[in-house]
């Protein structure tokens, strides 16, 4: 009985082999067409998948991520959900677009399409197409500030801690405005040197100002304070050549006296600066900052350093 079954199986295999050998093999030109016809739709799907995922993930990271402290990977996961939905709902659009291209047909039969060599070329073409599409979809990263969400999240983490220091601090010193500036390293694609990192100053903790603000490291008083790591005290800003009057013209604020104090971490590395503007006396008159104000600002800087260490440790 066993021999009979083995004979039947051998006969089936022989028949299948004979049938396969009778199928004319595809030509290399036909296989190339199979690969191209598999690759073109996958380019569209890969492009849409990565583009939607990145854009949706960035939007979620900047909104829900900042508001609820979600990680960037979590935001990317939510972005992938949007990407999958977009791919499912727009699949017909991609197919219709590819159909309009009038790609050459391979003219292979179903049996020829089922051959191993044909299926291999179709799979390889699809893989090349989807990778190409994904890389094209990632091109939007060239025009995005990928560190913006991280800065916003860090600013939110530091907001409540720094507010108590800066708000109460500027009241204690009796200054019209107080700002805590932090250093951020960014890629400088325009730099010709090997070190393509440039430093900018950003803040979200500024009395009288909403949102994240930035200041250049070059051409600003607080930037010079950070670069030189020295206290800068200017009794009359408009008499100092380092002061940029355009800022006052844009904001409508009239800067008079300025005090900038560097903030360092436990290792002595500069991490930012505290800037106070427009010291007033008890009668509300503008006066220069005094030695007591400088010591008070330095004390605030020490507190900020401690808070930064706690946040970074968390």
PDB file of C-alpha atoms in Angstrom:
ATOM      1  CA  UNK A   1       0.000   0.000   0.000  1.00  0.00           C
ATOM      2  CA  UNK A   2       2.798   2.374   0.911  1.00  0.00           C
ATOM      3  CA  UNK A   3       4.595   1.633  -2.336  1.00  0.00           C
ATOM      4  CA  UNK A   4       1.486   2.354  -4.271  1.00  0.00           C
ATOM      5  CA  UNK A   5       1.098   5.776  -2.640  1.00  0.00           C
ATOM      6  CA  UNK A   6       4.734   6.567  -3.244  1.00  0.00           C
ATOM      7  CA  UNK A   7       4.329   5.656  -6.879  1.00  0.00           C
ATOM      8  CA  UNK A   8       1.287   7.917  -7.148  1.00  0.00           C
ATOM      9  CA  UNK A   9       3.175  10.817  -5.541  1.00  0.00           C
ATOM     10  CA  UNK A  10       6.108  10.280  -7.865  1.00  0.00           C
ATOM     11  CA  UNK A  11       3.751  10.282 -10.812  1.00  0.00           C
ATOM     12  CA  UNK A  12       2.179  13.570  -9.679  1.00  0.00           C
ATOM     13  CA  UNK A  13       5.602  15.173  -9.227  1.00  0.00           C
ATOM     14  CA  UNK A  14       6.685  13.927 -12.615  1.00  0.00           C
ATOM     15  CA  UNK A  15       3.541  15.310 -14.207  1.00  0.00           C
ATOM     16  CA  UNK A  16       4.004  18.670 -12.471  1.00  0.00           C
ATOM     17  CA  UNK A  17       7.627  18.823 -13.588  1.00  0.00           C
ATOM     18  CA  UNK A  18       6.624  17.958 -17.113  1.00  0.00           C
ATOM     19  CA  UNK A  19       3.908  20.628 -17.076  1.00  0.00           C
ATOM     20  CA  UNK A  20       6.353  23.223 -15.746  1.00  0.00           C
ATOM     21  CA  UNK A  21       8.932  22.316 -18.363  1.00  0.00           C
ATOM     22  CA  UNK A  22       6.340  22.798 -21.059  1.00  0.00           C
ATOM     23  CA  UNK A  23       5.762  26.462 -19.969  1.00  0.00           C
ATOM     24  CA  UNK A  24       7.935  28.744 -22.084  1.00  0.00           C
ATOM     25  CA  UNK A  25      10.283  30.757 -19.806  1.00  0.00           C
ATOM     26  CA  UNK A  26       9.896  34.572 -19.826  1.00  0.00           C
ATOM     27  CA  UNK A  27      12.522  36.582 -21.641  1.00  0.00           C
ATOM     28  CA  UNK A  28      14.753  39.045 -19.764  1.00  0.00           C
ATOM     29  CA  UNK A  29      12.875  41.902 -21.407  1.00  0.00           C
ATOM     30  CA  UNK A  30       9.584  40.535 -20.066  1.00  0.00           C
ATOM     31  CA  UNK A  31      11.076  40.069 -16.604  1.00  0.00           C
ATOM     32  CA  UNK A  32      12.288  43.687 -16.606  1.00  0.00           C
ATOM     33  CA  UNK A  33       8.778  44.848 -17.470  1.00  0.00           C
ATOM     34  CA  UNK A  34       7.386  42.705 -14.631  1.00  0.00           C
ATOM     35  CA  UNK A  35       9.842  44.309 -12.204  1.00  0.00           C
ATOM     36  CA  UNK A  36       9.060  47.845 -13.426  1.00  0.00           C
ATOM     37  CA  UNK A  37       5.294  47.299 -13.263  1.00  0.00           C
ATOM     38  CA  UNK A  38       5.728  46.072  -9.672  1.00  0.00           C
ATOM     39  CA  UNK A  39       8.069  48.916  -8.705  1.00  0.00           C
ATOM     40  CA  UNK A  40       6.118  51.932 -10.022  1.00  0.00           C
ATOM     41  CA  UNK A  41       3.010  51.547  -7.796  1.00  0.00           C
ATOM     42  CA  UNK A  42       5.216  50.824  -4.784  1.00  0.00           C
ATOM     43  CA  UNK A  43       7.070  54.109  -5.341  1.00  0.00           C
ATOM     44  CA  UNK A  44       3.765  55.927  -4.976  1.00  0.00           C
ATOM     45  CA  UNK A  45       2.737  53.944  -1.904  1.00  0.00           C
ATOM     46  CA  UNK A  46       6.150  54.327  -0.253  1.00  0.00           C
ATOM     47  CA  UNK A  47       6.235  58.065  -0.936  1.00  0.00           C
ATOM     48  CA  UNK A  48       2.743  58.600   0.469  1.00  0.00           C
ATOM     49  CA  UNK A  49       3.400  56.355   3.460  1.00  0.00           C
ATOM     50  CA  UNK A  50       6.548  58.150   4.622  1.00  0.00           C
ATOM     51  CA  UNK A  51       5.335  61.641   3.752  1.00  0.00           C
ATOM     52  CA  UNK A  52       2.071  61.289   5.666  1.00  0.00           C
ATOM     53  CA  UNK A  53       3.772  59.542   8.597  1.00  0.00           C
ATOM     54  CA  UNK A  54       6.425  62.261   8.958  1.00  0.00           C
ATOM     55  CA  UNK A  55       4.033  65.185   8.553  1.00  0.00           C
ATOM     56  CA  UNK A  56       1.374  63.696  10.837  1.00  0.00           C
ATOM     57  CA  UNK A  57       3.964  62.567  13.368  1.00  0.00           C
ATOM     58  CA  UNK A  58       5.536  66.051  13.421  1.00  0.00           C
ATOM     59  CA  UNK A  59       2.129  67.697  13.916  1.00  0.00           C
ATOM     60  CA  UNK A  60       1.270  65.287  16.741  1.00  0.00           C
ATOM     61  CA  UNK A  61       4.702  65.738  18.310  1.00  0.00           C
ATOM     62  CA  UNK A  62       4.326  69.532  18.283  1.00  0.00           C
ATOM     63  CA  UNK A  63       0.769  69.468  19.692  1.00  0.00           C
ATOM     64  CA  UNK A  64      -0.137  66.411  21.768  1.00  0.00           C
ATOM     65  CA  UNK A  65       3.513  65.514  22.317  1.00  0.00           C
ATOM     66  CA  UNK A  66       4.295  68.871  23.902  1.00  0.00           C
ATOM     67  CA  UNK A  67       0.978  69.121  25.766  1.00  0.00           C
ATOM     68  CA  UNK A  68       1.068  65.624  27.306  1.00  0.00           C
ATOM     69  CA  UNK A  69       4.797  64.899  27.263  1.00  0.00           C
ATOM     70  CA  UNK A  70       4.584  62.101  24.665  1.00  0.00           C
ATOM     71  CA  UNK A  71       7.857  60.740  23.337  1.00  0.00           C
ATOM     72  CA  UNK A  72       8.861  61.278  19.734  1.00  0.00           C
ATOM     73  CA  UNK A  73       8.520  57.535  19.079  1.00  0.00           C
ATOM     74  CA  UNK A  74       4.930  57.600  20.355  1.00  0.00           C
ATOM     75  CA  UNK A  75       4.142  60.517  18.059  1.00  0.00           C
ATOM     76  CA  UNK A  76       5.741  58.595  15.180  1.00  0.00           C
ATOM     77  CA  UNK A  77       3.504  55.613  16.003  1.00  0.00           C
ATOM     78  CA  UNK A  78       0.400  57.787  15.816  1.00  0.00           C
ATOM     79  CA  UNK A  79       1.721  59.226  12.564  1.00  0.00           C
ATOM     80  CA  UNK A  80       2.040  55.700  11.174  1.00  0.00           C
ATOM     81  CA  UNK A  81      -1.635  55.111  11.977  1.00  0.00           C
ATOM     82  CA  UNK A  82      -2.561  58.128   9.864  1.00  0.00           C
ATOM     83  CA  UNK A  83      -0.201  56.907   7.162  1.00  0.00           C
ATOM     84  CA  UNK A  84      -1.818  53.458   7.041  1.00  0.00           C
ATOM     85  CA  UNK A  85      -5.306  54.964   6.844  1.00  0.00           C
ATOM     86  CA  UNK A  86      -4.160  57.292   4.060  1.00  0.00           C
ATOM     87  CA  UNK A  87      -2.642  54.371   2.164  1.00  0.00           C
ATOM     88  CA  UNK A  88      -5.836  52.361   2.497  1.00  0.00           C
ATOM     89  CA  UNK A  89      -8.140  55.162   1.371  1.00  0.00           C
ATOM     90  CA  UNK A  90      -5.882  56.490  -1.401  1.00  0.00           C
ATOM     91  CA  UNK A  91      -4.808  53.155  -2.879  1.00  0.00           C
ATOM     92  CA  UNK A  92      -7.227  53.548  -5.758  1.00  0.00           C
ATOM     93  CA  UNK A  93      -5.768  56.969  -6.559  1.00  0.00           C
ATOM     94  CA  UNK A  94      -2.261  55.529  -6.849  1.00  0.00           C
ATOM     95  CA  UNK A  95      -3.477  52.675  -9.049  1.00  0.00           C
ATOM     96  CA  UNK A  96      -5.402  55.080 -11.282  1.00  0.00           C
ATOM     97  CA  UNK A  97      -2.332  57.315 -11.628  1.00  0.00           C
ATOM     98  CA  UNK A  98      -0.127  54.355 -12.548  1.00  0.00           C
ATOM     99  CA  UNK A  99      -2.712  53.195 -15.101  1.00  0.00           C
ATOM    100  CA  UNK A 100      -2.443  56.550 -16.878  1.00  0.00           C
ATOM    101  CA  UNK A 101       1.286  56.009 -17.375  1.00  0.00           C
ATOM    102  CA  UNK A 102       0.511  53.339 -19.992  1.00  0.00           C
ATOM    103  CA  UNK A 103       3.427  51.141 -18.982  1.00  0.00           C
ATOM    104  CA  UNK A 104       4.408  48.406 -21.454  1.00  0.00           C
ATOM    105  CA  UNK A 105       2.783  45.016 -20.850  1.00  0.00           C
ATOM    106  CA  UNK A 106       4.796  41.858 -20.407  1.00  0.00           C
ATOM    107  CA  UNK A 107       2.214  39.645 -22.219  1.00  0.00           C
ATOM    108  CA  UNK A 108       2.904  36.718 -19.906  1.00  0.00           C
ATOM    109  CA  UNK A 109       0.339  34.037 -19.226  1.00  0.00           C
ATOM    110  CA  UNK A 110      -0.913  33.198 -15.737  1.00  0.00           C
ATOM    111  CA  UNK A 111       1.257  30.100 -15.778  1.00  0.00           C
ATOM    112  CA  UNK A 112       4.316  32.150 -16.692  1.00  0.00           C
ATOM    113  CA  UNK A 113       3.487  34.689 -13.974  1.00  0.00           C
ATOM    114  CA  UNK A 114       3.413  31.837 -11.475  1.00  0.00           C
ATOM    115  CA  UNK A 115       6.945  30.757 -12.305  1.00  0.00           C
ATOM    116  CA  UNK A 116       9.519  31.226  -9.546  1.00  0.00           C
ATOM    117  CA  UNK A 117      11.727  33.510 -11.638  1.00  0.00           C
ATOM    118  CA  UNK A 118       8.773  35.757 -12.462  1.00  0.00           C
ATOM    119  CA  UNK A 119       7.610  35.961  -8.855  1.00  0.00           C
ATOM    120  CA  UNK A 120      11.174  36.738  -7.741  1.00  0.00           C
ATOM    121  CA  UNK A 121      11.488  39.627 -10.219  1.00  0.00           C
ATOM    122  CA  UNK A 122       8.081  40.965  -9.181  1.00  0.00           C
ATOM    123  CA  UNK A 123       9.064  40.869  -5.498  1.00  0.00           C
ATOM    124  CA  UNK A 124      12.440  42.512  -6.103  1.00  0.00           C
ATOM    125  CA  UNK A 125      10.825  45.222  -8.198  1.00  0.00           C
ATOM    126  CA  UNK A 126       8.288  45.922  -5.462  1.00  0.00           C
ATOM    127  CA  UNK A 127      11.035  46.114  -2.821  1.00  0.00           C
ATOM    128  CA  UNK A 128      13.110  48.536  -4.884  1.00  0.00           C
ATOM    129  CA  UNK A 129      10.012  50.626  -5.574  1.00  0.00           C
ATOM    130  CA  UNK A 130       8.851  50.914  -1.963  1.00  0.00           C
ATOM    131  CA  UNK A 131      12.364  51.771  -0.718  1.00  0.00           C
ATOM    132  CA  UNK A 132      12.706  54.435  -3.416  1.00  0.00           C
ATOM    133  CA  UNK A 133       9.299  55.882  -2.536  1.00  0.00           C
ATOM    134  CA  UNK A 134      10.109  55.960   1.176  1.00  0.00           C
ATOM    135  CA  UNK A 135      13.385  57.779   0.516  1.00  0.00           C
ATOM    136  CA  UNK A 136      11.584  60.320  -1.647  1.00  0.00           C
ATOM    137  CA  UNK A 137       8.968  60.766   1.084  1.00  0.00           C
ATOM    138  CA  UNK A 138      11.740  61.498   3.573  1.00  0.00           C
ATOM    139  CA  UNK A 139      12.883  64.457   1.462  1.00  0.00           C
ATOM    140  CA  UNK A 140      10.464  66.663   3.430  1.00  0.00           C
ATOM    141  CA  UNK A 141      12.887  66.360   6.362  1.00  0.00           C
ATOM    142  CA  UNK A 142      15.232  68.685   4.481  1.00  0.00           C
ATOM    143  CA  UNK A 143      12.742  71.511   4.971  1.00  0.00           C
ATOM    144  CA  UNK A 144      11.688  70.752   8.549  1.00  0.00           C
ATOM    145  CA  UNK A 145      13.118  71.857  11.885  1.00  0.00           C
ATOM    146  CA  UNK A 146      13.419  68.401  13.423  1.00  0.00           C
ATOM    147  CA  UNK A 147      14.600  69.792  16.772  1.00  0.00           C
ATOM    148  CA  UNK A 148      11.685  72.185  17.211  1.00  0.00           C
ATOM    149  CA  UNK A 149       9.474  69.704  19.071  1.00  0.00           C
ATOM    150  CA  UNK A 150      12.340  68.699  21.379  1.00  0.00           C
ATOM    151  CA  UNK A 151      12.937  72.346  22.273  1.00  0.00           C
ATOM    152  CA  UNK A 152       9.221  72.865  22.906  1.00  0.00           C
ATOM    153  CA  UNK A 153       9.062  69.789  25.156  1.00  0.00           C
ATOM    154  CA  UNK A 154      12.114  70.846  27.111  1.00  0.00           C
ATOM    155  CA  UNK A 155      10.719  74.346  27.448  1.00  0.00           C
ATOM    156  CA  UNK A 156       7.471  72.932  28.844  1.00  0.00           C
ATOM    157  CA  UNK A 157       9.356  70.768  31.333  1.00  0.00           C
ATOM    158  CA  UNK A 158      11.305  73.786  32.507  1.00  0.00           C
ATOM    159  CA  UNK A 159       8.390  76.221  32.325  1.00  0.00           C
ATOM    160  CA  UNK A 160       6.871  75.807  35.771  1.00  0.00           C
ATOM    161  CA  UNK A 161      10.262  75.669  37.499  1.00  0.00           C
ATOM    162  CA  UNK A 162      11.729  78.661  35.726  1.00  0.00           C
ATOM    163  CA  UNK A 163       8.584  80.767  35.961  1.00  0.00           C
ATOM    164  CA  UNK A 164       8.805  80.907  39.715  1.00  0.00           C
ATOM    165  CA  UNK A 165      12.468  81.913  39.518  1.00  0.00           C
ATOM    166  CA  UNK A 166      12.217  84.432  36.686  1.00  0.00           C
ATOM    167  CA  UNK A 167       8.834  85.979  37.518  1.00  0.00           C
ATOM    168  CA  UNK A 168       9.651  86.396  41.170  1.00  0.00           C
ATOM    169  CA  UNK A 169      13.220  87.316  40.315  1.00  0.00           C
ATOM    170  CA  UNK A 170      12.379  90.226  38.065  1.00  0.00           C
ATOM    171  CA  UNK A 171       9.938  91.485  40.679  1.00  0.00           C
ATOM    172  CA  UNK A 172      12.623  91.204  43.328  1.00  0.00           C
ATOM    173  CA  UNK A 173      15.071  93.148  41.188  1.00  0.00           C
ATOM    174  CA  UNK A 174      12.222  95.389  40.025  1.00  0.00           C
ATOM    175  CA  UNK A 175      12.985  95.012  36.317  1.00  0.00           C
ATOM    176  CA  UNK A 176      10.347  95.451  33.618  1.00  0.00           C
ATOM    177  CA  UNK A 177      11.325  92.271  31.813  1.00  0.00           C
ATOM    178  CA  UNK A 178      13.304  89.165  32.614  1.00  0.00           C
ATOM    179  CA  UNK A 179      14.292  86.392  30.215  1.00  0.00           C
ATOM    180  CA  UNK A 180      15.994  83.048  30.681  1.00  0.00           C
ATOM    181  CA  UNK A 181      17.937  82.117  27.536  1.00  0.00           C
ATOM    182  CA  UNK A 182      19.110  78.578  26.812  1.00  0.00           C
ATOM    183  CA  UNK A 183      21.774  77.424  24.337  1.00  0.00           C
ATOM    184  CA  UNK A 184      20.745  75.082  21.539  1.00  0.00           C
ATOM    185  CA  UNK A 185      23.049  73.378  19.047  1.00  0.00           C
ATOM    186  CA  UNK A 186      21.756  73.187  15.463  1.00  0.00           C
ATOM    187  CA  UNK A 187      23.163  71.866  12.191  1.00  0.00           C
ATOM    188  CA  UNK A 188      24.610  74.629  10.046  1.00  0.00           C
ATOM    189  CA  UNK A 189      24.452  73.398   6.448  1.00  0.00           C
ATOM    190  CA  UNK A 190      25.970  76.668   5.232  1.00  0.00           C
ATOM    191  CA  UNK A 191      29.102  76.212   7.291  1.00  0.00           C
ATOM    192  CA  UNK A 192      32.266  75.443   5.307  1.00  0.00           C
ATOM    193  CA  UNK A 193      34.135  74.138   8.343  1.00  0.00           C
ATOM    194  CA  UNK A 194      34.223  70.580   9.581  1.00  0.00           C
ATOM    195  CA  UNK A 195      32.122  71.590  12.611  1.00  0.00           C
ATOM    196  CA  UNK A 196      28.709  72.253  11.111  1.00  0.00           C
ATOM    197  CA  UNK A 197      27.090  72.974  14.465  1.00  0.00           C
ATOM    198  CA  UNK A 198      25.989  76.482  15.300  1.00  0.00           C
ATOM    199  CA  UNK A 199      24.646  77.780  18.590  1.00  0.00           C
ATOM    200  CA  UNK A 200      21.487  79.801  18.982  1.00  0.00           C
ATOM    201  CA  UNK A 201      19.700  81.084  22.064  1.00  0.00           C
ATOM    202  CA  UNK A 202      16.066  80.292  22.710  1.00  0.00           C
ATOM    203  CA  UNK A 203      13.627  81.041  25.484  1.00  0.00           C
ATOM    204  CA  UNK A 204      10.061  80.406  26.463  1.00  0.00           C
ATOM    205  CA  UNK A 205      10.415  81.938  29.881  1.00  0.00           C
ATOM    206  CA  UNK A 206      10.289  85.681  29.293  1.00  0.00           C
ATOM    207  CA  UNK A 207       8.108  88.093  31.216  1.00  0.00           C
ATOM    208  CA  UNK A 208       5.826  89.982  28.848  1.00  0.00           C
ATOM    209  CA  UNK A 209       6.406  87.550  25.937  1.00  0.00           C
ATOM    210  CA  UNK A 210       4.413  84.463  24.850  1.00  0.00           C
ATOM    211  CA  UNK A 211       5.722  81.483  22.896  1.00  0.00           C
ATOM    212  CA  UNK A 212       9.270  80.440  22.047  1.00  0.00           C
ATOM    213  CA  UNK A 213      11.634  83.235  21.031  1.00  0.00           C
ATOM    214  CA  UNK A 214      15.128  82.981  19.572  1.00  0.00           C
ATOM    215  CA  UNK A 215      18.186  85.213  19.549  1.00  0.00           C
ATOM    216  CA  UNK A 216      21.400  84.897  17.516  1.00  0.00           C
ATOM    217  CA  UNK A 217      24.652  84.156  19.242  1.00  0.00           C
ATOM    218  CA  UNK A 218      26.286  86.861  17.146  1.00  0.00           C
ATOM    219  CA  UNK A 219      25.124  90.466  17.211  1.00  0.00           C
ATOM    220  CA  UNK A 220      23.175  90.407  20.480  1.00  0.00           C
ATOM    221  CA  UNK A 221      23.986  91.446  24.038  1.00  0.00           C
ATOM    222  CA  UNK A 222      22.881  88.155  25.560  1.00  0.00           C
ATOM    223  CA  UNK A 223      24.841  86.298  22.869  1.00  0.00           C
ATOM    224  CA  UNK A 224      28.013  88.149  23.834  1.00  0.00           C
ATOM    225  CA  UNK A 225      27.316  87.374  27.484  1.00  0.00           C
ATOM    226  CA  UNK A 226      27.200  83.670  26.639  1.00  0.00           C
ATOM    227  CA  UNK A 227      30.214  83.734  24.334  1.00  0.00           C
ATOM    228  CA  UNK A 228      32.439  85.669  26.758  1.00  0.00           C
ATOM    229  CA  UNK A 229      30.898  84.095  29.884  1.00  0.00           C
ATOM    230  CA  UNK A 230      31.033  87.527  31.467  1.00  0.00           C
ATOM    231  CA  UNK A 231      28.407  89.683  33.172  1.00  0.00           C
ATOM    232  CA  UNK A 232      27.262  92.533  30.935  1.00  0.00           C
ATOM    233  CA  UNK A 233      25.776  95.630  32.536  1.00  0.00           C
ATOM    234  CA  UNK A 234      24.611  98.435  30.251  1.00  0.00           C
ATOM    235  CA  UNK A 235      23.108 101.545  31.941  1.00  0.00           C
ATOM    236  CA  UNK A 236      21.794 102.954  28.620  1.00  0.00           C
ATOM    237  CA  UNK A 237      21.230 100.438  25.824  1.00  0.00           C
ATOM    238  CA  UNK A 238      20.915 103.060  23.084  1.00  0.00           C
ATOM    239  CA  UNK A 239      24.388 104.357  23.883  1.00  0.00           C
ATOM    240  CA  UNK A 240      25.925 100.891  23.471  1.00  0.00           C
ATOM    241  CA  UNK A 241      26.891  99.806  19.911  1.00  0.00           C
ATOM    242  CA  UNK A 242      26.133  96.153  20.714  1.00  0.00           C
ATOM    243  CA  UNK A 243      22.425  96.856  21.184  1.00  0.00           C
ATOM    244  CA  UNK A 244      20.131  96.096  18.234  1.00  0.00           C
ATOM    245  CA  UNK A 245      17.412  98.735  18.056  1.00  0.00           C
ATOM    246  CA  UNK A 246      15.413  96.719  15.526  1.00  0.00           C
ATOM    247  CA  UNK A 247      14.097  94.518  18.339  1.00  0.00           C
ATOM    248  CA  UNK A 248      12.525  97.533  20.062  1.00  0.00           C
ATOM    249  CA  UNK A 249      11.093  98.746  16.766  1.00  0.00           C
ATOM    250  CA  UNK A 250       9.466  95.367  16.134  1.00  0.00           C
ATOM    251  CA  UNK A 251       8.065  94.874  19.651  1.00  0.00           C
ATOM    252  CA  UNK A 252       7.304  98.471  20.627  1.00  0.00           C
ATOM    253  CA  UNK A 253       9.275  98.001  23.848  1.00  0.00           C
ATOM    254  CA  UNK A 254      11.752 100.729  24.875  1.00  0.00           C
ATOM    255  CA  UNK A 255      14.919  99.173  26.278  1.00  0.00           C
ATOM    256  CA  UNK A 256      16.976 101.335  28.607  1.00  0.00           C
ATOM    257  CA  UNK A 257      19.163  99.450  31.102  1.00  0.00           C
ATOM    258  CA  UNK A 258      20.281  95.853  30.487  1.00  0.00           C
ATOM    259  CA  UNK A 259      21.810  93.235  32.769  1.00  0.00           C
ATOM    260  CA  UNK A 260      22.937  89.863  31.379  1.00  0.00           C
ATOM    261  CA  UNK A 261      24.359  87.146  33.637  1.00  0.00           C
ATOM    262  CA  UNK A 262      25.711  83.789  32.323  1.00  0.00           C
ATOM    263  CA  UNK A 263      24.260  80.538  33.676  1.00  0.00           C
ATOM    264  CA  UNK A 264      26.621  77.566  34.117  1.00  0.00           C
ATOM    265  CA  UNK A 265      26.083  73.935  35.062  1.00  0.00           C
ATOM    266  CA  UNK A 266      27.882  72.016  37.807  1.00  0.00           C
ATOM    267  CA  UNK A 267      30.897  71.416  35.564  1.00  0.00           C
ATOM    268  CA  UNK A 268      31.279  75.113  34.759  1.00  0.00           C
ATOM    269  CA  UNK A 269      29.941  74.737  31.210  1.00  0.00           C
ATOM    270  CA  UNK A 270      27.858  77.661  29.977  1.00  0.00           C
ATOM    271  CA  UNK A 271      24.238  76.605  29.368  1.00  0.00           C
ATOM    272  CA  UNK A 272      22.435  79.933  29.015  1.00  0.00           C
ATOM    273  CA  UNK A 273      21.979  83.401  30.447  1.00  0.00           C
ATOM    274  CA  UNK A 274      19.541  85.483  32.486  1.00  0.00           C
ATOM    275  CA  UNK A 275      18.726  88.869  31.012  1.00  0.00           C
ATOM    276  CA  UNK A 276      17.050  91.683  32.919  1.00  0.00           C
ATOM    277  CA  UNK A 277      15.869  94.916  31.303  1.00  0.00           C
ATOM    278  CA  UNK A 278      14.809  98.332  32.589  1.00  0.00           C
ATOM    279  CA  UNK A 279      15.521  98.589  36.304  1.00  0.00           C
ATOM    280  CA  UNK A 280      13.115 100.925  38.162  1.00  0.00           C
ATOM    281  CA  UNK A 281      13.222 102.628  41.533  1.00  0.00           C
ATOM    282  CA  UNK A 282      10.329 102.850  43.981  1.00  0.00           C
ATOM    283  CA  UNK A 283       8.951 105.907  42.169  1.00  0.00           C
ATOM    284  CA  UNK A 284       8.958 104.071  38.838  1.00  0.00           C
ATOM    285  CA  UNK A 285      11.914 105.932  37.366  1.00  0.00           C
ATOM    286  CA  UNK A 286      14.441 104.080  35.196  1.00  0.00           C
ATOM    287  CA  UNK A 287      17.803 103.627  36.902  1.00  0.00           C
ATOM    288  CA  UNK A 288      20.895 101.486  36.198  1.00  0.00           C
ATOM    289  CA  UNK A 289      21.238  98.050  37.802  1.00  0.00           C
ATOM    290  CA  UNK A 290      23.335  98.002  40.962  1.00  0.00           C
ATOM    291  CA  UNK A 291      25.769  95.541  42.545  1.00  0.00           C
ATOM    292  CA  UNK A 292      22.961  94.047  44.612  1.00  0.00           C
ATOM    293  CA  UNK A 293      20.985  93.352  41.441  1.00  0.00           C
ATOM    294  CA  UNK A 294      23.975  91.604  39.889  1.00  0.00           C
ATOM    295  CA  UNK A 295      24.408  89.357  42.940  1.00  0.00           C
ATOM    296  CA  UNK A 296      20.695  88.591  42.950  1.00  0.00           C
ATOM    297  CA  UNK A 297      20.810  87.639  39.250  1.00  0.00           C
ATOM    298  CA  UNK A 298      23.827  85.392  39.903  1.00  0.00           C
ATOM    299  CA  UNK A 299      21.904  83.697  42.700  1.00  0.00           C
ATOM    300  CA  UNK A 300      19.013  83.108  40.291  1.00  0.00           C
ATOM    301  CA  UNK A 301      21.488  81.599  37.837  1.00  0.00           C
ATOM    302  CA  UNK A 302      22.655  79.150  40.508  1.00  0.00           C
ATOM    303  CA  UNK A 303      19.057  78.097  41.171  1.00  0.00           C
ATOM    304  CA  UNK A 304      18.457  77.624  37.454  1.00  0.00           C
ATOM    305  CA  UNK A 305      21.545  75.385  37.220  1.00  0.00           C
ATOM    306  CA  UNK A 306      20.160  73.189  39.992  1.00  0.00           C
ATOM    307  CA  UNK A 307      16.794  72.935  38.258  1.00  0.00           C
ATOM    308  CA  UNK A 308      18.434  72.029  34.948  1.00  0.00           C
ATOM    309  CA  UNK A 309      20.344  69.223  36.659  1.00  0.00           C
ATOM    310  CA  UNK A 310      17.101  67.853  38.150  1.00  0.00           C
ATOM    311  CA  UNK A 311      15.269  67.977  34.791  1.00  0.00           C
ATOM    312  CA  UNK A 312      18.136  66.346  32.883  1.00  0.00           C
ATOM    313  CA  UNK A 313      18.453  63.650  35.525  1.00  0.00           C
ATOM    314  CA  UNK A 314      14.737  62.878  35.106  1.00  0.00           C
TER     315      UNK A 314
END
